[in-house]
Amino acid sequence: MVRRRIRARGIVQGVGFRPFVYRIAREHGLAGWVANSPAGVTVEVEGDAASVGRFLDSFRREAPALAQIDEMAVEDLAAAGDTEFVIRESGGADAEFVLVPPDIATCAECRGDFTDPANRRYLYPFTNCTNCGPRYTIIEDIPYDRPFTTMSVFPMCAECQREYEDPGDRRFHAQPNACPVCGPRLDVPLEEVRGLLRAGQIIAIKGLGGFHLACNAEDDAAVRRLRERKRRSDKPFALMAWDLAEVERVCLVSEDERAVLTGARRPIVILDRRPGTGISEAVAPGNNTIGVMLPYTPLHHLLFGDGLNILVMTSGNISEEPIVSRNEEAPARLGGIADAYLTHNRGIRTRVDDSVVRVYAGRERVIRRSRGFAPLAIDLGMPVRQVLAVGAELKNTFCLTKDHYAIPSQHIGDLENFETLEFFEETLEHMRRFFRVEPVAVAHDLHPGYLSTRIAQGMSGIPRVGVQHHHAHIAACMAENHLREKVIGVAFDGTGYGTDGQVWGGEFLVCDFAGFERRGHFRYVPMAGGDQAIREPWRMALAWLRETFGGAVPELPFLAAIPERRRAVVEAMLAGGVQIVATSSCGRLFDAVAAMLGLRLETNFEGQAAIELEAVAAPGVHEPYPFEVDGAAIDLRPVIARIAGELRQGVPGPVIAARFHETIAAIAVEVCGRIRAADRLERVCLSGGTFQNRRLAERCLDSLVCHGFEVYLHAQVPPNDGGISLGQAVIASNAA
Ligand SMILES: [Zn+2]
Ligand SMILES: [Zn+2]
Ligand SMILES: [Zn+2]
């Protein structure tokens, strides 16, 4: 007889791990017990040596699909003479470290339950089991047990209790287990809600991580009304489709995209849309892609039918404020938008938006990391000090580190208003408690005006580490790819504060976690009126043309659309150097070219012009424009000159857009080649918001690989500023 204790760490709670252990222990005829611990799961098994060996094999190989074992320690104990195997109640919380599971989309078996007229959960919108359902959004504290969730106010009925206590049941220790008798309820019958949606109304629907605003995506008038009321002039709305067939009716879906759409995380997937599908044009004006997700809770599944196949499901908020999650705040904050409400009485402890991903370069790439991902830890493959990194300004996330992990927060949003700041602070307080993190340093961006920087400065008694924006971008890419040695970092980005006080964004770095050298950058151009130049890409086009042609700017067609007085003001700024910041931004260069092509002179949201430039770029065009590299400065004036010339010759915009993308990829190859020759570095990390552009990312990747580089992209955190906090965290954790 032998006895072994096994301690497993990772994602082992809330994913059906204890019933799994119970089952395999019994299969191998072993005695002992299994329990959740704050650090993961602890098991003791006793039996003959061969059976224990087979048990350990199964333990490693057959773990539930949603589990993730990061660490497993086995020790020998003296036999205790146990005769049966039991599941023990969870122990209390101590100072150890546990990973908290994210929310998981409804599983196929639960869907079977609530669609079966004979099942006691028929049409019950809060059906869940050990393999699916709410987790992070309802957890108040760890260990993850019902009394520490917002389900604590719903005592289970006898039947649910029986399932909960039966190790052979799929709902054994499913903490949010519920049924129509004992569980949460909707305040309006679903039939009525479907009727209102069919009638063209906008409904605020309380879901898993907050409210959505929903309307029928095929009802043009309803979508337009939502757009007007939400004051979201052009920013695309996400859609939720009834099933995969409906997604495929409106979009082109690849095999990989299908897997992501139907996976347990159920993010919004950015897909190429098909023309003429009946979806309102107002869903995503001027865009040839569209974000679509499948239902991820029973409530969402049950919204469809009766002629409703596809719904707009946009975050329930006003412009850039955080998503609304409490019943009582909904009327005040969404009253001007929603015609009616669908709420329920299950509390949302933590607000979590839908995640957004795009599939390219062979895998899923996160654009917004929230539901289904947060608060999953990212294994860094190296020990780290405990730090807090507060992130950037736009698309803010923060990040905690501990042990071997980085734990990024869910998407917080643009830190530009009081509500978002509150969301930041409440989430930070919550996550620090969950993960028992006591930061020894706080990392922040160098930009003195960022609210996140000011939050860091307000924390007394803790050393601060300022991290340059693009160094953080590249470090984030290094961290998730487990790179530690020096790399070449290509940061193509919108805006980031440089060490010279200028706006950086077309950067070539040589860096590791300890520091960076700026080895190349796009030649500076003036941004007339600072941030106003971000909202008005024509200002960047004019600046580039003046840089290229001096006073003799060619009269391209787009200039005719600019009121003379406004143009004169900007020309005066550019000529006099008044209200000017210099920028090397790649995002602003994309803006300038989009404006030159007449695609977009003014934007409604960050990156809009660049998205439209990508959208029009013709396939199959591979010839770059000439450019010059002068020391560290990459001179794009020859590119602008050629584009101006081609526009005058009547070369079609899509061809120019394609050649421009090729040019940026060619610049990456050229400059990385020079750095390789000087430093013998082969590894290249690509990061920055501009790499959300699939065409650019794929062309840079392919060209660099062709030239013998080892190229790394983001997958787990966004290339945009949502990934900054991870980079800041590893840099600060690495600082002495
Ligand atoms: Zn389930
Ligand atoms: Zn019940
Ligand atoms: Zn950035």
XYZ file of C-alpha atoms and ligand atoms in Angstrom:
739
model
C 0.000 0.000 0.000
C 1.241 3.475 -0.898
C -0.202 6.923 -0.233
C 0.550 10.021 -2.290
C -0.401 13.672 -1.904
C -0.820 15.626 -5.140
C -1.006 19.386 -5.257
C -2.100 20.821 -8.580
C -2.096 24.492 -9.436
C -3.534 26.330 -12.396
C -7.149 26.527 -13.567
C -8.484 23.693 -11.454
C -11.473 25.252 -9.710
C -14.880 25.769 -11.236
C -14.065 23.490 -14.157
C -15.257 20.108 -12.884
C -11.903 19.054 -11.535
C -12.951 17.459 -8.244
C -15.603 15.204 -9.830
C -13.009 14.209 -12.396
C -10.546 13.220 -9.655
C -13.299 11.414 -7.792
C -14.175 9.423 -10.886
C -10.644 8.329 -11.777
C -9.791 7.503 -8.140
C -12.784 5.169 -8.027
C -11.942 3.672 -11.423
C -8.526 2.719 -10.116
C -9.941 1.419 -6.820
C -8.193 4.000 -4.659
C -9.137 5.519 -1.312
C -8.416 9.041 -0.075
C -9.855 12.497 -0.744
C -9.811 15.578 -2.968
C -10.390 19.191 -1.925
C -10.128 22.662 -3.371
C -7.475 24.687 -1.623
C -6.770 28.387 -2.050
C -3.751 27.328 -4.063
C -5.576 24.934 -6.367
C -6.547 21.340 -5.713
C -5.077 18.887 -3.218
C -5.565 15.135 -3.530
C -4.482 12.231 -1.368
C -4.780 8.719 -2.784
C -4.026 5.374 -1.208
C -3.841 1.938 -2.825
C -1.409 -0.454 -4.475
C 1.529 1.139 -6.258
C 0.453 0.123 -9.771
C -3.035 1.603 -9.396
C -1.656 4.809 -7.939
C 0.695 5.034 -10.926
C -2.188 4.615 -13.362
C -4.206 7.186 -11.419
C -1.392 9.740 -11.780
C -1.270 9.018 -15.486
C -4.991 9.673 -15.905
C -4.680 12.740 -13.691
C -2.158 14.271 -16.054
C -3.689 13.149 -19.329
C -7.455 13.212 -18.950
C -8.065 16.459 -17.050
C -11.306 18.289 -17.996
C -11.148 20.370 -21.155
C -11.382 23.676 -19.310
C -8.729 22.793 -16.730
C -5.167 23.943 -17.017
C -2.545 22.358 -14.760
C 0.444 24.666 -14.502
C 2.207 22.921 -11.696
C 1.879 19.559 -10.025
C 3.767 18.302 -6.967
C 3.577 14.697 -5.718
C 4.845 13.566 -2.330
C 4.926 10.251 -0.460
C 2.939 9.831 2.732
C 2.513 6.985 5.172
C -0.580 4.873 4.437
C -3.501 5.958 6.629
C -5.824 3.002 6.065
C -8.617 4.952 4.295
C -11.263 2.710 2.787
C -13.155 5.015 0.450
C -12.597 8.071 -1.727
C -14.412 11.306 -0.766
C -14.702 14.894 -1.870
C -13.958 17.212 1.016
C -15.367 20.658 1.614
C -13.058 23.513 0.674
C -10.630 24.771 3.260
C -10.531 28.419 4.312
C -8.617 31.120 2.525
C -4.989 31.674 3.419
C -2.282 33.766 1.821
C -1.616 31.368 -1.031
C -2.374 31.872 -4.684
C -5.276 30.510 -6.646
C -6.275 31.126 -10.211
C -9.862 32.260 -10.606
C -11.790 30.783 -13.542
C -13.282 33.018 -16.239
C -16.931 32.818 -17.303
C -17.677 29.907 -19.590
C -20.223 29.732 -22.412
C -23.214 27.395 -22.055
C -22.214 23.812 -22.820
C -24.026 21.562 -25.285
C -25.520 19.392 -22.520
C -27.025 22.385 -20.725
C -28.396 23.608 -24.023
C -29.978 20.195 -24.373
C -31.563 20.629 -20.940
C -33.206 23.987 -21.473
C -34.466 23.142 -24.960
C -36.038 19.825 -23.913
C -39.749 20.245 -23.033
C -39.490 17.225 -20.735
C -36.563 18.630 -18.734
C -37.221 20.462 -15.477
C -35.013 23.292 -16.760
C -36.969 23.715 -19.995
C -36.593 27.373 -21.101
C -34.804 28.234 -17.861
C -32.396 31.108 -18.708
C -29.945 30.477 -15.833
C -29.150 26.823 -16.515
C -25.493 25.907 -15.949
C -23.287 23.064 -14.747
C -19.717 22.259 -13.707
C -18.596 22.701 -17.294
C -20.231 26.036 -18.003
C -21.785 29.165 -16.597
C -20.875 32.320 -14.719
C -17.635 32.378 -12.715
C -15.524 35.554 -12.504
C -18.580 37.808 -12.827
C -20.262 36.304 -9.728
C -17.294 35.509 -7.478
C -17.056 37.686 -4.365
C -14.072 35.958 -2.814
C -12.005 32.787 -2.928
C -12.075 29.851 -2.532
C -14.660 29.614 -5.290
C -17.659 28.289 -3.352
C -21.321 29.234 -3.505
C -21.354 31.276 -0.247
C -18.702 33.537 -1.774
C -20.676 34.243 -4.943
C -23.719 36.354 -5.810
C -25.622 33.014 -5.853
C -25.448 32.877 -2.042
C -28.896 34.505 -1.794
C -30.562 31.608 -3.648
C -30.855 28.556 -1.347
C -30.975 25.461 -3.532
C -34.177 23.428 -3.710
C -34.012 19.741 -2.731
C -33.540 18.598 -6.323
C -30.699 21.055 -7.064
C -29.094 20.210 -3.717
C -29.180 16.529 -4.648
C -27.379 17.256 -7.951
C -24.908 19.474 -6.141
C -24.017 16.695 -3.702
C -23.903 13.794 -6.143
C -20.369 13.197 -7.416
C -21.815 11.328 -10.382
C -23.890 14.345 -11.462
C -22.809 16.963 -14.000
C -23.849 19.621 -11.478
C -21.831 18.225 -8.602
C -20.474 21.295 -6.812
C -21.532 23.548 -9.669
C -21.582 26.702 -7.541
C -24.142 28.653 -9.637
C -26.444 25.600 -9.914
C -30.061 26.710 -10.152
C -33.479 25.805 -11.537
C -36.832 27.533 -12.065
C -37.884 26.548 -8.523
C -34.981 28.021 -6.568
C -32.808 30.156 -8.845
C -32.660 33.643 -10.328
C -35.538 34.933 -12.435
C -36.183 37.359 -15.247
C -38.496 40.280 -14.621
C -40.141 40.137 -18.059
C -41.191 36.982 -19.942
C -38.874 36.269 -22.874
C -41.811 35.950 -25.232
C -42.683 39.563 -24.546
C -39.076 40.669 -25.120
C -38.964 38.889 -28.462
C -42.166 40.667 -29.410
C -40.654 44.062 -28.574
C -37.495 43.285 -30.548
C -39.592 42.214 -33.504
C -41.502 45.460 -33.244
C -38.246 47.407 -33.679
C -37.641 48.372 -30.057
C -34.279 48.792 -28.367
C -34.002 46.648 -25.253
C -31.436 46.946 -22.462
C -30.720 43.340 -21.532
C -28.859 42.333 -18.401
C -26.567 39.474 -19.330
C -23.511 37.890 -17.763
C -21.036 40.721 -17.253
C -23.324 43.703 -17.720
C -26.100 45.146 -19.839
C -26.295 44.988 -23.607
C -28.362 47.225 -25.824
C -30.114 44.975 -28.279
C -32.214 45.421 -31.371
C -32.996 43.448 -34.491
C -29.942 43.803 -36.762
C -32.136 43.401 -39.841
C -34.343 46.331 -38.821
C -32.598 49.321 -40.360
C -34.723 51.942 -38.602
C -34.097 50.344 -35.187
C -30.334 50.176 -35.732
C -30.239 53.798 -36.892
C -32.238 54.894 -33.866
C -29.819 53.016 -31.569
C -26.865 54.667 -33.289
C -28.398 58.103 -32.852
C -29.299 57.568 -29.217
C -25.970 56.004 -28.309
C -24.087 58.965 -29.779
C -21.773 56.544 -31.470
C -21.681 58.003 -34.919
C -19.773 55.340 -36.871
C -18.204 52.875 -34.455
C -19.276 49.351 -35.429
C -21.889 47.513 -33.359
C -21.315 43.877 -32.451
C -23.855 41.283 -33.526
C -25.111 38.123 -31.886
C -26.344 35.434 -34.269
C -28.707 32.631 -33.346
C -26.407 29.900 -34.589
C -23.397 29.189 -36.757
C -25.498 28.861 -39.911
C -26.739 32.407 -39.395
C -23.149 33.670 -38.939
C -22.208 31.944 -42.183
C -25.158 33.511 -43.949
C -23.879 37.028 -43.194
C -20.095 36.457 -43.094
C -17.317 34.406 -44.607
C -16.156 31.998 -41.912
C -12.948 29.961 -42.061
C -12.375 26.673 -40.244
C -10.289 28.435 -37.578
C -12.869 31.167 -37.143
C -15.599 28.581 -36.729
C -13.663 26.959 -33.886
C -13.214 30.307 -32.126
C -16.871 31.279 -32.599
C -18.134 28.046 -31.042
C -15.441 27.698 -28.346
C -16.011 28.020 -24.600
C -14.969 31.678 -24.536
C -17.411 32.853 -27.237
C -15.745 36.164 -28.063
C -16.863 38.621 -30.689
C -14.993 37.498 -33.809
C -14.161 40.078 -36.486
C -15.210 38.503 -39.776
C -15.366 39.492 -43.429
C -18.964 40.281 -44.208
C -20.933 39.116 -47.204
C -22.712 41.773 -49.235
C -26.492 41.990 -49.458
C -27.505 39.951 -46.424
C -30.257 42.119 -45.009
C -28.110 43.342 -42.116
C -28.625 47.087 -41.635
C -25.844 49.158 -43.180
C -25.877 51.200 -39.987
C -24.355 48.270 -38.056
C -20.830 48.969 -39.317
C -20.809 51.831 -41.837
C -17.929 51.835 -44.313
C -16.559 48.574 -42.974
C -16.109 45.310 -44.819
C -15.666 43.440 -41.571
C -18.167 42.929 -38.803
C -17.937 41.598 -35.225
C -20.173 38.608 -34.539
C -20.619 36.288 -31.571
C -22.791 33.327 -30.737
C -25.067 33.151 -27.655
C -23.082 32.329 -24.536
C -25.759 32.098 -21.862
C -29.144 30.339 -21.942
C -30.775 33.758 -21.708
C -29.085 34.768 -24.960
C -30.029 31.512 -26.697
C -33.655 32.106 -25.730
C -33.796 35.618 -27.205
C -33.885 34.162 -30.707
C -36.633 32.530 -32.694
C -40.001 33.852 -33.847
C -38.269 35.496 -36.838
C -35.328 36.912 -34.869
C -32.089 35.525 -36.239
C -29.485 38.145 -35.596
C -29.369 40.962 -33.057
C -27.233 44.011 -32.473
C -25.676 43.408 -29.043
C -23.629 46.412 -28.115
C -22.303 47.230 -24.654
C -24.870 48.907 -22.444
C -23.140 52.208 -21.883
C -23.132 55.786 -23.052
C -20.307 56.426 -25.520
C -17.078 55.466 -23.723
C -18.338 54.916 -20.163
C -18.049 51.460 -18.573
C -20.769 48.893 -19.121
C -23.799 49.159 -16.805
C -24.259 46.149 -14.507
C -26.725 47.034 -11.737
C -30.481 46.939 -12.168
C -30.955 50.172 -10.255
C -28.489 52.192 -12.342
C -29.884 51.022 -15.695
C -32.792 53.478 -16.030
C -30.631 56.471 -15.110
C -27.798 55.623 -17.456
C -29.568 53.835 -20.291
C -32.943 55.580 -20.073
C -32.211 57.820 -23.034
C -31.355 54.847 -25.236
C -33.497 51.844 -24.309
C -37.215 51.552 -24.974
C -37.551 48.714 -22.444
C -35.509 46.603 -20.041
C -34.953 42.923 -19.420
C -33.308 42.406 -16.053
C -32.885 39.598 -13.546
C -32.018 39.198 -9.901
C -28.653 37.461 -10.145
C -26.046 40.007 -9.079
C -23.037 40.872 -11.246
C -20.107 41.246 -8.884
C -17.577 42.161 -11.563
C -18.371 43.945 -14.804
C -16.912 42.257 -17.850
C -17.396 43.306 -21.467
C -17.444 40.943 -24.415
C -14.007 40.035 -25.700
C -13.044 40.780 -29.287
C -10.707 38.617 -31.356
C -9.552 38.372 -34.926
C -8.102 35.268 -36.523
C -4.984 35.873 -38.607
C -1.499 34.563 -39.188
C -2.783 31.121 -38.275
C -4.420 31.739 -34.908
C -6.781 33.653 -32.678
C -5.480 37.137 -31.795
C -7.084 39.034 -28.945
C -8.092 42.622 -29.703
C -10.067 43.231 -26.490
C -9.423 40.856 -23.606
C -12.418 40.516 -21.336
C -15.141 37.899 -20.835
C -13.928 34.318 -21.154
C -10.298 35.386 -20.791
C -10.212 37.525 -17.649
C -9.001 36.848 -15.058
C -6.941 34.026 -16.582
C -3.291 34.370 -15.679
C -0.625 34.387 -18.350
C 2.176 31.974 -17.554
C 5.408 33.941 -17.920
C 7.667 30.921 -17.594
C 9.825 32.802 -15.105
C 9.467 33.951 -11.506
C 8.423 37.578 -11.100
C 8.170 40.081 -8.283
C 4.741 41.301 -7.295
C 4.002 44.522 -9.115
C 1.049 46.548 -10.311
C 1.174 48.060 -13.791
C -1.532 50.658 -14.408
C -1.507 50.558 -18.217
C -2.084 53.353 -20.696
C -4.956 55.766 -21.282
C -7.061 54.336 -24.102
C -8.319 50.735 -23.982
C -6.915 50.596 -20.488
C -6.173 47.392 -18.629
C -3.996 47.012 -15.563
C -1.856 44.027 -14.718
C -0.712 42.301 -11.535
C 2.196 39.899 -11.326
C 2.873 37.166 -8.821
C 4.705 33.885 -8.729
C 5.197 32.891 -12.402
C 2.149 34.758 -13.625
C 0.881 37.998 -15.047
C -2.797 38.604 -14.390
C -4.161 41.306 -16.698
C -7.475 42.866 -15.733
C -10.399 42.713 -18.086
C -10.761 45.614 -20.537
C -11.444 48.714 -18.424
C -11.906 51.271 -21.212
C -10.706 54.757 -21.996
C -9.573 56.386 -18.751
C -11.152 59.688 -19.597
C -14.082 59.959 -17.233
C -14.961 59.465 -13.604
C -17.010 56.301 -14.211
C -14.114 54.516 -15.883
C -11.769 55.572 -13.113
C -14.195 54.088 -10.576
C -14.324 50.863 -12.583
C -10.525 50.751 -12.600
C -10.359 51.201 -8.848
C -13.060 48.714 -7.913
C -11.589 46.054 -10.225
C -8.106 46.631 -8.844
C -9.311 46.309 -5.261
C -11.158 43.118 -6.169
C -8.320 41.466 -8.060
C -5.725 42.313 -5.446
C -7.873 40.561 -2.883
C -8.503 37.500 -5.088
C -4.906 37.014 -5.961
C -3.418 38.268 -2.682
C -1.006 40.590 -4.432
C 1.048 43.098 -2.422
C 2.874 45.104 -5.084
C 6.454 46.124 -4.372
C 6.405 48.566 -7.290
C 3.919 50.340 -9.524
C 4.641 50.768 -13.235
C 3.158 53.502 -15.405
C 3.466 55.199 -18.791
C 5.792 58.192 -19.188
C 2.939 60.386 -20.420
C 2.419 62.944 -17.634
C -1.168 63.626 -18.710
C -2.497 60.045 -18.571
C -4.959 59.480 -15.760
C -3.260 56.113 -15.205
C 0.057 57.904 -14.619
C -1.627 60.129 -12.073
C -3.150 57.091 -10.335
C 0.362 55.653 -9.980
C 1.707 58.964 -8.714
C -1.045 59.023 -6.111
C 0.095 55.757 -4.545
C 2.352 56.691 -1.678
C 4.990 54.490 -0.137
C 5.543 52.330 -3.207
C 8.367 52.822 -5.699
C 7.292 53.924 -9.172
C 8.738 52.710 -12.440
C 8.081 54.849 -15.531
C 8.059 52.766 -18.718
C 8.273 54.157 -22.238
C 5.115 53.322 -24.175
C 6.669 51.363 -27.051
C 9.156 49.602 -24.843
C 6.083 48.345 -22.963
C 4.407 47.246 -26.215
C 7.426 45.168 -27.234
C 8.006 43.801 -23.719
C 4.394 42.578 -23.676
C 4.998 40.696 -26.922
C 8.239 39.261 -25.491
C 6.524 38.212 -22.256
C 3.687 36.284 -23.812
C 6.148 34.567 -26.165
C 8.543 33.714 -23.313
C 11.424 35.703 -24.817
C 13.992 37.093 -22.389
C 17.045 37.948 -24.489
C 17.377 41.104 -26.565
C 15.033 41.368 -29.545
C 14.334 43.747 -32.371
C 11.057 45.441 -31.553
C 8.905 46.876 -34.314
C 6.267 49.131 -32.722
C 3.783 50.477 -35.264
C 1.339 52.450 -33.205
C -0.903 55.480 -32.935
C 0.355 57.528 -30.046
C 2.976 57.019 -27.365
C 4.926 59.508 -25.324
C 8.608 59.495 -26.268
C 11.621 60.164 -24.072
C 12.169 63.351 -26.113
C 8.655 64.594 -25.322
C 7.436 63.978 -28.882
C 4.709 61.599 -30.033
C 6.297 58.313 -31.073
C 4.674 55.517 -33.035
C 6.804 54.255 -35.934
C 9.599 52.749 -33.874
C 12.387 50.215 -34.188
C 13.829 49.268 -30.821
C 16.501 46.923 -29.625
C 15.312 45.934 -26.192
C 14.943 43.480 -23.375
C 13.155 43.873 -20.039
C 16.066 45.892 -18.649
C 15.994 48.675 -21.228
C 15.744 49.766 -24.847
C 17.609 51.639 -27.546
C 15.683 53.514 -30.211
C 17.422 52.357 -33.358
C 15.091 53.661 -36.011
C 11.917 55.692 -36.367
C 9.742 57.355 -38.979
C 10.900 60.869 -39.735
C 9.019 63.384 -37.608
C 6.144 65.348 -39.086
C 4.182 68.072 -37.335
C 0.731 67.371 -35.917
C -1.181 70.597 -36.299
C -3.399 71.220 -33.281
C -2.205 68.113 -31.393
C -5.075 65.682 -30.812
C -7.223 67.572 -33.317
C -4.935 66.035 -35.960
C -6.057 62.571 -34.802
C -9.706 63.469 -35.360
C -8.947 65.149 -38.686
C -6.639 62.988 -40.802
C -6.579 65.650 -43.551
C -4.337 67.696 -41.231
C -1.801 64.857 -41.291
C -2.091 64.567 -45.074
C -1.433 68.272 -45.434
C 1.529 68.074 -43.042
C 3.044 65.185 -45.000
C 2.523 66.965 -48.314
C 4.173 70.142 -47.012
C 7.104 68.097 -45.675
C 7.433 66.489 -49.082
C 6.774 69.375 -51.446
C 7.506 72.436 -49.305
C 5.174 75.313 -50.189
C 4.247 73.798 -53.577
C 1.657 71.292 -52.356
C 0.005 69.581 -55.350
C -3.739 70.221 -55.495
C -4.994 66.692 -54.894
C -8.746 66.110 -55.087
C -9.180 65.616 -51.315
C -7.970 69.165 -50.635
C -10.963 70.550 -52.493
C -13.251 69.112 -49.818
C -11.595 71.118 -47.030
C -13.100 74.544 -46.312
C -10.558 77.177 -47.295
C -10.552 78.931 -43.945
C -9.828 75.762 -41.984
C -7.064 74.832 -44.381
C -5.548 78.298 -44.049
C -5.527 78.008 -40.249
C -3.741 74.652 -40.388
C -1.282 75.875 -43.049
C -0.461 78.800 -40.765
C 0.113 76.479 -37.814
C 2.371 74.258 -39.895
C 4.284 77.205 -41.347
C 4.690 78.998 -38.031
C 5.287 75.960 -35.848
C 2.399 77.057 -33.627
C 0.378 74.429 -31.704
C 2.563 71.741 -33.181
C 3.837 68.467 -31.769
C 6.217 66.358 -33.797
C 5.254 62.768 -34.405
C 6.806 59.620 -35.822
C 3.456 57.808 -35.548
C 2.678 55.015 -37.980
C -1.036 55.342 -37.220
C -0.951 59.009 -38.234
C 0.826 58.054 -41.447
C -1.999 55.614 -42.248
C -4.436 58.451 -41.475
C -2.580 60.768 -43.845
C -2.662 58.272 -46.702
C -6.358 57.485 -46.092
C -7.084 61.219 -46.300
C -4.987 61.648 -49.456
C -7.055 58.893 -51.058
C -10.189 60.790 -50.050
C -11.358 57.876 -47.901
C -11.762 59.813 -44.699
C -11.022 63.405 -43.803
C -12.483 63.295 -40.296
C -12.798 60.341 -37.933
C -15.351 59.412 -35.309
C -13.163 56.948 -33.470
C -9.479 56.186 -33.137
C -8.087 54.138 -36.003
C -11.119 54.585 -38.264
C -9.174 55.955 -41.237
C -6.570 53.194 -40.993
C -9.314 50.530 -40.870
C -10.827 51.954 -44.039
C -7.453 52.035 -45.766
C -6.982 48.347 -44.990
C -10.515 47.634 -46.195
C -9.950 49.082 -49.671
C -6.440 47.683 -50.278
C -6.514 45.599 -53.471
C -5.488 41.948 -53.269
C -2.516 40.671 -55.247
C -0.582 43.950 -55.406
C 2.922 43.480 -54.023
C 5.121 46.308 -55.260
C 6.279 48.723 -52.548
C 7.082 52.401 -53.022
C 10.643 53.616 -52.615
C 11.692 55.050 -49.254
C 14.964 56.215 -47.725
C 16.702 55.383 -44.476
C 18.919 58.169 -43.220
C 20.679 57.085 -40.035
C 17.924 56.430 -37.504
C 15.298 58.384 -39.445
C 13.177 56.560 -42.012
C 12.218 59.074 -44.645
C 8.762 58.516 -46.103
C 8.678 61.650 -48.207
C 9.487 59.661 -51.367
C 6.455 57.480 -50.590
C 4.183 60.497 -50.230
C 5.600 61.967 -53.450
C 4.863 58.773 -55.358
C 1.347 58.487 -53.940
C 0.630 62.110 -54.905
C 1.957 61.419 -58.406
C -0.109 58.270 -58.827
C -3.242 60.037 -57.590
C -2.745 62.673 -60.267
C -2.255 59.939 -62.863
C -5.530 58.359 -61.819
C -4.108 55.156 -60.331
C -7.017 53.559 -58.423
C -7.074 54.088 -54.641
C -7.186 50.340 -53.845
C -3.903 49.821 -55.707
C -2.255 52.718 -53.890
C -3.564 51.442 -50.541
C -2.133 47.995 -51.264
C 1.260 49.365 -52.348
C 1.343 51.497 -49.221
C 0.834 48.414 -47.004
C 3.627 46.679 -48.926
C 5.874 49.670 -48.342
C 5.462 49.536 -44.574
C 6.301 45.817 -44.622
C 9.342 46.533 -46.808
C 10.500 49.178 -44.338
C 10.242 46.628 -41.536
C 12.432 44.204 -43.494
C 14.988 46.869 -44.435
C 15.420 48.347 -40.964
C 15.380 44.974 -39.183
C 18.028 43.833 -41.698
C 20.294 46.735 -40.771
C 19.876 46.016 -37.065
C 20.577 42.336 -37.623
C 23.760 43.145 -39.507
C 24.959 45.353 -36.658
C 23.760 43.403 -33.620
C 23.315 39.818 -34.823
C 19.756 39.733 -33.573
C 17.306 37.489 -35.408
C 14.190 37.714 -33.286
C 11.607 40.348 -34.107
C 8.574 41.259 -31.977
C 5.711 43.101 -33.694
C 3.469 45.215 -31.486
C 1.413 48.406 -31.409
C -2.143 49.262 -32.384
C -1.399 49.389 -36.112
C -0.872 45.603 -36.020
C -4.623 45.143 -35.524
C -4.497 45.653 -39.264
C -4.539 42.059 -40.496
C -3.052 42.823 -43.869
C -0.134 44.745 -42.395
C 0.515 42.115 -39.711
C 0.485 39.271 -42.229
C 2.644 41.078 -44.782
C 5.230 42.089 -42.155
C 5.251 38.563 -40.763
C 5.628 36.884 -44.162
C 8.281 39.286 -45.464
C 10.371 39.090 -42.312
C 10.137 35.293 -42.191
C 11.176 35.173 -45.868
C 14.252 37.150 -44.933
C 15.206 34.690 -42.237
C 13.860 36.423 -39.134
C 12.109 34.681 -36.259
C 8.937 36.729 -35.874
C 6.636 36.972 -32.846
C 3.170 38.480 -32.698
C 0.654 38.912 -29.926
C -2.054 36.359 -29.332
C -3.066 36.442 -25.657
C -3.039 40.195 -25.118
C -3.908 42.888 -27.657
C -1.261 44.579 -29.832
C -3.090 47.830 -29.015
C -2.815 49.733 -25.736
C -4.807 47.003 -23.973
C -1.516 45.069 -23.934
C 0.620 47.856 -22.475
C 0.086 46.885 -18.830
C 1.609 43.435 -19.353
C 4.770 44.980 -20.795
C 4.985 47.554 -18.021
C 4.563 44.784 -15.454
C 7.390 42.550 -16.677
C 9.726 45.530 -17.042
C 8.979 46.772 -13.516
C 9.163 43.286 -12.108
C 12.563 42.915 -13.697
C 13.859 46.264 -12.383
C 16.159 45.994 -9.388
Zn -23.261 23.107 -18.803
Zn -33.505 24.252 -7.832
Zn 0.333 52.223 -28.072
